PDB file of C-alpha atoms in Angstrom:
ATOM      1  CA  MET P   1     -14.043 -44.372 -82.695  1.00  0.00           C
ATOM      2  CA  LYS P   2     -12.365 -41.192 -83.928  1.00  0.00           C
ATOM      3  CA  LYS P   3     -14.396 -38.904 -81.626  1.00  0.00           C
ATOM      4  CA  PHE P   4     -14.771 -40.667 -78.502  1.00  0.00           C
ATOM      5  CA  LEU P   5     -10.388 -41.282 -77.901  1.00  0.00           C
ATOM      6  CA  PRO P   6     -10.204 -37.956 -76.892  1.00  0.00           C
ATOM      7  CA  LEU P   7     -13.552 -38.514 -74.514  1.00  0.00           C
ATOM      8  CA  ILE P   8     -12.517 -41.615 -73.013  1.00  0.00           C
ATOM      9  CA  LEU P   9      -8.667 -40.383 -72.517  1.00  0.00           C
ATOM     10  CA  ALA P  10     -10.033 -37.706 -70.379  1.00  0.00           C
ATOM     11  CA  GLY P  11     -12.517 -39.913 -68.534  1.00  0.00           C
ATOM     12  CA  PHE P  12      -9.297 -41.981 -67.753  1.00  0.00           C
ATOM     13  CA  SER P  13      -7.312 -38.695 -66.603  1.00  0.00           C
ATOM     14  CA  ILE P  14      -9.953 -37.807 -64.605  1.00  0.00           C
ATOM     15  CA  LEU P  15      -9.754 -41.274 -63.168  1.00  0.00           C
ATOM     16  CA  ILE P  16      -6.258 -41.922 -62.452  1.00  0.00           C
ATOM     17  CA  PHE P  17      -6.442 -38.236 -60.685  1.00  0.00           C
ATOM     18  CA  VAL P  18      -9.250 -39.438 -58.301  1.00  0.00           C
ATOM     19  CA  GLY P  19      -7.472 -42.466 -57.317  1.00  0.00           C
ATOM     20  CA  LEU P  20      -4.470 -40.249 -56.652  1.00  0.00           C
ATOM     21  CA  ILE P  21      -6.135 -37.770 -54.442  1.00  0.00           C
ATOM     22  CA  LEU P  22      -7.794 -41.343 -52.754  1.00  0.00           C
ATOM     23  CA  LYS P  23      -4.170 -42.860 -51.824  1.00  0.00           C
ATOM     24  CA  HIS P  24      -2.863 -39.476 -50.230  1.00  0.00           C
ATOM     25  CA  GLU P  25      -6.228 -39.257 -48.236  1.00  0.00           C
ATOM     26  CA  HIS P  26      -6.160 -42.835 -46.910  1.00  0.00           C
ATOM     27  CA  HIS P  27      -2.578 -42.004 -46.054  1.00  0.00           C
ATOM     28  CA  LEU P  28      -2.948 -38.782 -44.357  1.00  0.00           C
ATOM     29  CA  ALA P  29      -6.072 -40.838 -42.316  1.00  0.00           C
ATOM     30  CA  ASN P  30      -4.739 -44.378 -41.423  1.00  0.00           C
ATOM     31  CA  SER P  31      -1.164 -43.934 -40.631  1.00  0.00           C
ATOM     32  CA  GLN P  32       1.439 -42.537 -37.659  1.00  0.00           C
ATOM     33  CA  SER P  33       2.028 -38.826 -36.802  1.00  0.00           C
ATOM     34  CA  ILE P  34       5.465 -38.321 -35.981  1.00  0.00           C
ATOM     35  CA  PHE P  35       6.727 -34.808 -35.921  1.00  0.00           C
ATOM     36  CA  VAL P  36      10.331 -33.818 -36.753  1.00  0.00           C
ATOM     37  CA  GLU P  37      11.951 -30.573 -35.086  1.00  0.00           C
ATOM     38  CA  LEU P  38      12.357 -28.051 -38.491  1.00  0.00           C
ATOM     39  CA  ALA P  39      16.470 -27.034 -38.651  1.00  0.00           C
ATOM     40  CA  PRO P  40      16.629 -22.661 -39.761  1.00  0.00           C
ATOM     41  CA  VAL P  41      14.448 -21.684 -43.270  1.00  0.00           C
ATOM     42  CA  ASP P  42      16.638 -20.191 -45.789  1.00  0.00           C
ATOM     43  CA  PRO P  43      15.421 -16.399 -45.303  1.00  0.00           C
ATOM     44  CA  ARG P  44      15.068 -15.912 -49.133  1.00  0.00           C
ATOM     45  CA  SER P  45      12.674 -18.705 -49.756  1.00  0.00           C
ATOM     46  CA  ILE P  46      10.162 -17.710 -47.381  1.00  0.00           C
ATOM     47  CA  LEU P  47      10.477 -13.798 -48.120  1.00  0.00           C
ATOM     48  CA  GLN P  48       9.189 -14.504 -51.217  1.00  0.00           C
ATOM     49  CA  GLY P  49       5.429 -15.506 -49.652  1.00  0.00           C
ATOM     50  CA  ASP P  50       4.988 -18.391 -50.324  1.00  0.00           C
ATOM     51  CA  TYR P  51       6.772 -21.460 -50.191  1.00  0.00           C
ATOM     52  CA  MET P  52       9.773 -22.293 -47.273  1.00  0.00           C
ATOM     53  CA  ALA P  53      12.521 -24.178 -47.690  1.00  0.00           C
ATOM     54  CA  LEU P  54      12.046 -26.646 -44.875  1.00  0.00           C
ATOM     55  CA  ASN P  55      15.434 -28.248 -43.623  1.00  0.00           C
ATOM     56  CA  TYR P  56      14.885 -30.870 -40.847  1.00  0.00           C
ATOM     57  CA  GLU P  57      16.253 -31.440 -37.881  1.00  0.00           C
ATOM     58  CA  LEU P  58      16.813 -35.154 -37.737  1.00  0.00           C
ATOM     59  CA  HIS P  59      19.354 -35.825 -35.165  1.00  0.00           C
ATOM     60  CA  PHE P  60      21.394 -38.430 -36.430  1.00  0.00           C
ATOM     61  CA  GLU P  61      23.700 -39.906 -34.915  1.00  0.00           C
ATOM     62  CA  GLY P  62      27.133 -38.197 -33.830  1.00  0.00           C
ATOM     63  CA  ASP P  63      25.630 -35.021 -35.074  1.00  0.00           C
ATOM     64  CA  ALA P  64      25.464 -33.786 -31.109  1.00  0.00           C
ATOM     65  CA  GLU P  65      29.228 -33.966 -31.049  1.00  0.00           C
ATOM     66  CA  ALA P  66      30.061 -32.837 -34.828  1.00  0.00           C
ATOM     67  CA  ASP P  67      27.674 -29.764 -33.783  1.00  0.00           C
ATOM     68  CA  ARG P  68      30.712 -28.932 -30.401  1.00  0.00           C
ATOM     69  CA  GLY P  69      33.418 -28.393 -33.198  1.00  0.00           C
ATOM     70  CA  GLU P  70      35.358 -32.150 -32.009  1.00  0.00           C
ATOM     71  CA  GLU P  71      36.674 -31.885 -35.487  1.00  0.00           C
ATOM     72  CA  GLY P  72      38.636 -35.193 -36.171  1.00  0.00           C
ATOM     73  CA  GLY P  73      37.051 -37.343 -33.547  1.00  0.00           C
ATOM     74  CA  LEU P  74      33.689 -40.191 -33.751  1.00  0.00           C
ATOM     75  CA  ALA P  75      31.536 -37.370 -34.412  1.00  0.00           C
ATOM     76  CA  ASP P  76      33.144 -37.430 -36.856  1.00  0.00           C
ATOM     77  CA  LYS P  77      34.002 -40.767 -37.973  1.00  0.00           C
ATOM     78  CA  LYS P  78      30.333 -41.418 -37.692  1.00  0.00           C
ATOM     79  CA  ILE P  79      28.881 -39.063 -40.172  1.00  0.00           C
ATOM     80  CA  ALA P  80      31.636 -39.479 -43.285  1.00  0.00           C
ATOM     81  CA  ALA P  81      30.796 -43.830 -42.639  1.00  0.00           C
ATOM     82  CA  LEU P  82      26.653 -42.572 -43.371  1.00  0.00           C
ATOM     83  CA  GLU P  83      27.052 -40.677 -45.792  1.00  0.00           C
ATOM     84  CA  LYS P  84      29.144 -42.999 -47.288  1.00  0.00           C
ATOM     85  CA  ARG P  85      26.748 -45.290 -46.996  1.00  0.00           C
ATOM     86  CA  ILE P  86      23.863 -42.975 -48.558  1.00  0.00           C
ATOM     87  CA  GLN P  87      26.744 -42.748 -52.208  1.00  0.00           C
ATOM     88  CA  ASP P  88      24.005 -42.970 -54.883  1.00  0.00           C
ATOM     89  CA  GLN P  89      20.748 -43.877 -53.388  1.00  0.00           C
ATOM     90  CA  THR P  90      17.901 -42.134 -53.228  1.00  0.00           C
ATOM     91  CA  HIS P  91      15.713 -42.983 -51.255  1.00  0.00           C
ATOM     92  CA  LEU P  92      16.963 -44.546 -47.455  1.00  0.00           C
ATOM     93  CA  LEU P  93      15.119 -45.936 -44.963  1.00  0.00           C
ATOM     94  CA  SER P  94      16.163 -45.075 -41.430  1.00  0.00           C
ATOM     95  CA  TYR P  95      15.114 -45.302 -38.105  1.00  0.00           C
ATOM     96  CA  VAL P  96      13.662 -43.254 -35.930  1.00  0.00           C
ATOM     97  CA  GLN P  97      13.593 -42.875 -32.114  1.00  0.00           C
ATOM     98  CA  LEU P  98      10.543 -40.990 -30.617  1.00  0.00           C
ATOM     99  CA  ASP P  99      10.088 -39.019 -27.394  1.00  0.00           C
ATOM    100  CA  ASP P 100       5.991 -39.500 -25.281  1.00  0.00           C
ATOM    101  CA  GLN P 101       5.075 -36.766 -27.274  1.00  0.00           C
ATOM    102  CA  HIS P 102       6.524 -39.124 -31.421  1.00  0.00           C
ATOM    103  CA  ARG P 103       8.598 -36.070 -31.911  1.00  0.00           C
ATOM    104  CA  VAL P 104      12.143 -37.850 -33.289  1.00  0.00           C
ATOM    105  CA  ILE P 105      14.745 -38.356 -30.648  1.00  0.00           C
ATOM    106  CA  GLN P 106      17.690 -39.888 -32.918  1.00  0.00           C
ATOM    107  CA  THR P 107      17.625 -41.086 -36.017  1.00  0.00           C
ATOM    108  CA  SER P 108      19.622 -44.234 -38.151  1.00  0.00           C
ATOM    109  CA  LEU P 109      19.969 -46.187 -40.686  1.00  0.00           C
ATOM    110  CA  ASP P 110      20.021 -49.407 -38.512  1.00  0.00           C
ATOM    111  CA  GLU P 111      17.632 -51.215 -38.030  1.00  0.00           C
ATOM    112  CA  ASN P 112      18.960 -52.287 -34.274  1.00  0.00           C
ATOM    113  CA  LEU P 113      17.696 -48.746 -33.088  1.00  0.00           C
ATOM    114  CA  LEU P 114      13.728 -50.106 -34.003  1.00  0.00           C
ATOM    115  CA  LYS P 115      14.385 -53.323 -31.979  1.00  0.00           C
ATOM    116  CA  THR P 116      16.012 -51.414 -28.632  1.00  0.00           C
ATOM    117  CA  HIS P 117      13.095 -49.249 -29.503  1.00  0.00           C
ATOM    118  CA  GLN P 118      10.395 -50.651 -29.599  1.00  0.00           C
ATOM    119  CA  GLY P 119       7.043 -48.851 -29.662  1.00  0.00           C
ATOM    120  CA  THR P 120       8.940 -45.370 -29.194  1.00  0.00           C
ATOM    121  CA  SER P 121      10.752 -45.744 -32.621  1.00  0.00           C
ATOM    122  CA  ALA P 122       9.057 -45.505 -36.112  1.00  0.00           C
ATOM    123  CA  ARG P 123      10.281 -46.866 -39.686  1.00  0.00           C
ATOM    124  CA  LEU P 124      10.896 -43.326 -41.860  1.00  0.00           C
ATOM    125  CA  LEU P 125      11.897 -43.413 -45.216  1.00  0.00           C
ATOM    126  CA  LEU P 126      14.327 -40.716 -46.045  1.00  0.00           C
ATOM    127  CA  LYS P 127      14.517 -38.653 -50.001  1.00  0.00           C
ATOM    128  CA  ASN P 128      18.707 -38.052 -50.679  1.00  0.00           C
ATOM    129  CA  PRO P 129      18.115 -35.248 -53.286  1.00  0.00           C
ATOM    130  CA  SER P 130      22.506 -34.717 -52.927  1.00  0.00           C
ATOM    131  CA  ASN P 131      24.529 -37.891 -51.094  1.00  0.00           C
ATOM    132  CA  ARG P 132      24.697 -35.062 -48.088  1.00  0.00           C
ATOM    133  CA  LEU P 133      23.587 -36.759 -44.885  1.00  0.00           C
ATOM    134  CA  ALA P 134      22.493 -32.662 -44.156  1.00  0.00           C
ATOM    135  CA  ASN P 135      20.347 -32.534 -47.000  1.00  0.00           C
ATOM    136  CA  LEU P 136      18.342 -35.737 -46.059  1.00  0.00           C
ATOM    137  CA  TYR P 137      14.900 -34.927 -46.234  1.00  0.00           C
ATOM    138  CA  PRO P 138      11.749 -36.439 -45.320  1.00  0.00           C
ATOM    139  CA  ALA P 139       8.180 -36.226 -47.193  1.00  0.00           C
ATOM    140  CA  ALA P 140       9.015 -32.660 -48.831  1.00  0.00           C
ATOM    141  CA  SER P 141      11.444 -29.592 -49.145  1.00  0.00           C
ATOM    142  CA  SER P 142       9.231 -26.940 -49.431  1.00  0.00           C
ATOM    143  CA  PHE P 143       5.667 -26.284 -47.627  1.00  0.00           C
ATOM    144  CA  LEU P 144       3.594 -23.408 -50.265  1.00  0.00           C
ATOM    145  CA  PHE P 145       1.128 -21.211 -48.804  1.00  0.00           C
ATOM    146  CA  ALA P 146      -1.234 -17.936 -49.445  1.00  0.00           C
ATOM    147  CA  GLU P 147       0.351 -14.662 -49.832  1.00  0.00           C
ATOM    148  CA  GLY P 148      -0.212 -12.616 -46.886  1.00  0.00           C
ATOM    149  CA  LEU P 149       0.334 -15.632 -44.242  1.00  0.00           C
ATOM    150  CA  GLU P 150       4.775 -15.725 -43.791  1.00  0.00           C
ATOM    151  CA  PRO P 151       4.534 -13.645 -40.427  1.00  0.00           C
ATOM    152  CA  CYS P 152       1.747 -16.987 -39.075  1.00  0.00           C
ATOM    153  CA  TYR P 153       3.899 -19.595 -40.865  1.00  0.00           C
ATOM    154  CA  ARG P 154       7.536 -18.158 -39.127  1.00  0.00           C
ATOM    155  CA  ASN P 155       6.250 -19.458 -35.709  1.00  0.00           C
ATOM    156  CA  ALA P 156       6.216 -23.490 -37.617  1.00  0.00           C
ATOM    157  CA  LYS P 157       9.188 -25.739 -35.120  1.00  0.00           C
ATOM    158  CA  TYR P 158       7.882 -29.129 -35.873  1.00  0.00           C
ATOM    159  CA  ALA P 159       6.552 -31.088 -39.229  1.00  0.00           C
ATOM    160  CA  GLU P 160       4.086 -33.089 -38.929  1.00  0.00           C
ATOM    161  CA  ILE P 161       4.364 -35.943 -40.759  1.00  0.00           C
ATOM    162  CA  LYS P 162       2.187 -39.067 -41.095  1.00  0.00           C
ATOM    163  CA  VAL P 163       3.964 -42.246 -41.803  1.00  0.00           C
ATOM    164  CA  LYS P 164       2.750 -45.827 -42.643  1.00  0.00           C
ATOM    165  CA  ASP P 165       4.142 -48.796 -41.215  1.00  0.00           C
ATOM    166  CA  ASN P 166       6.966 -49.146 -44.209  1.00  0.00           C
ATOM    167  CA  GLY P 167       8.339 -45.486 -43.572  1.00  0.00           C
ATOM    168  CA  GLN P 168       6.430 -43.772 -46.064  1.00  0.00           C
ATOM    169  CA  ALA P 169       5.382 -40.590 -45.659  1.00  0.00           C
ATOM    170  CA  LEU P 170       3.472 -37.157 -45.730  1.00  0.00           C
ATOM    171  CA  LEU P 171       3.518 -33.650 -44.631  1.00  0.00           C
ATOM    172  CA  ALA P 172       0.689 -33.072 -43.055  1.00  0.00           C
ATOM    173  CA  ASN P 173       1.343 -30.041 -41.014  1.00  0.00           C
ATOM    174  CA  LEU P 174       3.584 -27.362 -39.648  1.00  0.00           C
ATOM    175  CA  VAL P 175       3.011 -27.066 -36.086  1.00  0.00           C
ATOM    176  CA  ASP P 176       4.115 -24.351 -33.589  1.00  0.00           C
ATOM    177  CA  GLN P 177       6.269 -26.093 -29.909  1.00  0.00           C
ATOM    178  CA  ASN P 178       3.985 -27.487 -28.466  1.00  0.00           C
ATOM    179  CA  LEU P 179       2.442 -29.496 -31.439  1.00  0.00           C
ATOM    180  CA  ARG P 180      -0.520 -27.650 -31.704  1.00  0.00           C
ATOM    181  CA  ALA P 181      -1.583 -26.178 -35.258  1.00  0.00           C
ATOM    182  CA  LEU P 182      -0.693 -23.256 -37.063  1.00  0.00           C
ATOM    183  CA  ASN P 183      -4.066 -23.142 -38.437  1.00  0.00           C
ATOM    184  CA  CYS P 184      -2.814 -19.743 -40.415  1.00  0.00           C
ATOM    185  CA  GLU P 185      -5.152 -20.388 -43.303  1.00  0.00           C
ATOM    186  CA  SER P 186      -7.365 -19.186 -41.203  1.00  0.00           C
ATOM    187  CA  GLN P 187      -6.544 -16.301 -40.157  1.00  0.00           C
ATOM    188  CA  LYS P 188      -6.489 -15.006 -43.762  1.00  0.00           C
ATOM    189  CA  ASP P 189     -10.236 -12.807 -45.718  1.00  0.00           C
ATOM    190  CA  TRP P 190     -10.131 -14.628 -48.919  1.00  0.00           C
ATOM    191  CA  VAL P 191     -14.136 -13.290 -49.491  1.00  0.00           C
ATOM    192  CA  GLN P 192     -12.304  -9.854 -48.985  1.00  0.00           C
ATOM    193  CA  GLY P 193      -8.869 -11.182 -51.005  1.00  0.00           C
ATOM    194  CA  GLY P 194      -6.860 -10.405 -48.244  1.00  0.00           C
TER     195      GLY P 194
END
């Protein structure tokens, strides 16, 4: 029996790994695509050449007024209330309003957004690494790519996120301003190594 234990453990590990792959492939194939605008990225991350930090423009209620610099106004109060609400929660269920191309135009933690915009809204699970509204993100906080593809990925304007009905999200792709895939990998000559 001791002889076969390593083989049994290896087989079990492979089954778990294949199961996870199939689960994610099913999620990608059977979920809704939504597009989240990307905020300017940290230039230091992209200079390293193989990964890009992703910052998402989730357009929370009150963000527009805060961007205009109305300190102490309604926007600041809304943002402060939202930041208090998200304290010490690792994941948050949010509700996003979508335009006709499935781009996120507004995000709320209030389920009423889903009810008032039936058909043009979706649930989206956000990760909360630092208890700050500006740092909430769906799916992934960075995107890995092959060395040498940085000029192509600089053109990314939106993240395509595959979302299940319950809000679980996976990053599927980075796309341009017309919501077309960048297809950066096809620009790399893999056979010649560069």
